[in-house]
Short mmCIF file of C-alpha atoms in Angstrom, two decimals:
data_model
loop_
_atom_site.label_atom_id
_atom_site.label_comp_id
_atom_site.label_asym_id
_atom_site.label_seq_id
_atom_site.Cartn_x
_atom_site.Cartn_y
_atom_site.Cartn_z
CA MET O 1 15.68 8.08 8.98
CA PRO O 2 18.28 5.37 8.18
CA ALA O 3 16.88 2.89 10.71
CA ALA O 4 13.47 2.95 9.03
CA ALA O 5 15.03 2.36 5.62
CA HIS O 6 17.12 -0.47 7.07
CA LEU O 7 14.03 -2.05 8.60
CA HIS O 8 12.19 -1.70 5.30
CA HIS O 9 15.10 -3.44 3.55
CA HIS O 10 14.76 -6.41 5.92
CA PHE O 11 10.98 -6.30 5.51
CA ILE O 12 11.45 -6.91 1.78
CA ARG O 13 14.10 -9.61 2.27
CA THR O 14 12.03 -11.63 4.75
CA GLY O 15 9.09 -11.74 2.34
CA GLY O 16 7.03 -9.12 4.17
CA ASN O 17 7.08 -10.45 7.75
CA PRO O 18 7.35 -7.29 9.92
CA ARG O 19 8.13 -9.19 13.14
CA GLN O 20 10.91 -11.18 11.49
CA ALA O 21 12.24 -8.03 9.88
CA HIS O 22 12.32 -6.27 13.25
CA ILE O 23 14.11 -9.19 14.91
CA LEU O 24 16.68 -9.33 12.11
CA ALA O 25 17.30 -5.60 12.20
CA TRP O 26 17.59 -5.58 16.01
CA THR O 27 19.94 -8.59 16.03
CA LYS O 28 22.10 -6.99 13.38
CA PHE O 29 22.15 -3.70 15.30
CA LYS O 30 23.17 -5.40 18.58
CA ALA O 31 25.83 -7.43 16.78
CA SER O 32 27.31 -4.29 15.23
CA GLN O 33 27.34 -2.61 18.65
CA VAL O 34 29.19 -5.57 20.18
CA CYS O 35 31.71 -5.66 17.34
CA ARG O 36 32.39 -1.94 17.69
CA HIS O 37 32.80 -2.32 21.46
CA ARG O 38 35.23 -5.22 21.09
CA ARG O 39 37.28 -3.33 18.51
CA GLN O 40 37.69 -0.37 20.88
CA ARG O 41 38.93 -2.65 23.67
CA GLY O 42 41.39 -4.32 21.31
#
């Protein structure tokens, strides 16, 4: 599951803080969704 791997990647980068990793992953996910939405609208 890509999401799990992505979360694990953030888990490593944040020095092993699962909450911070989750927040980072979620923020990044939402940001990517917004960017994609804006691109479609032009």
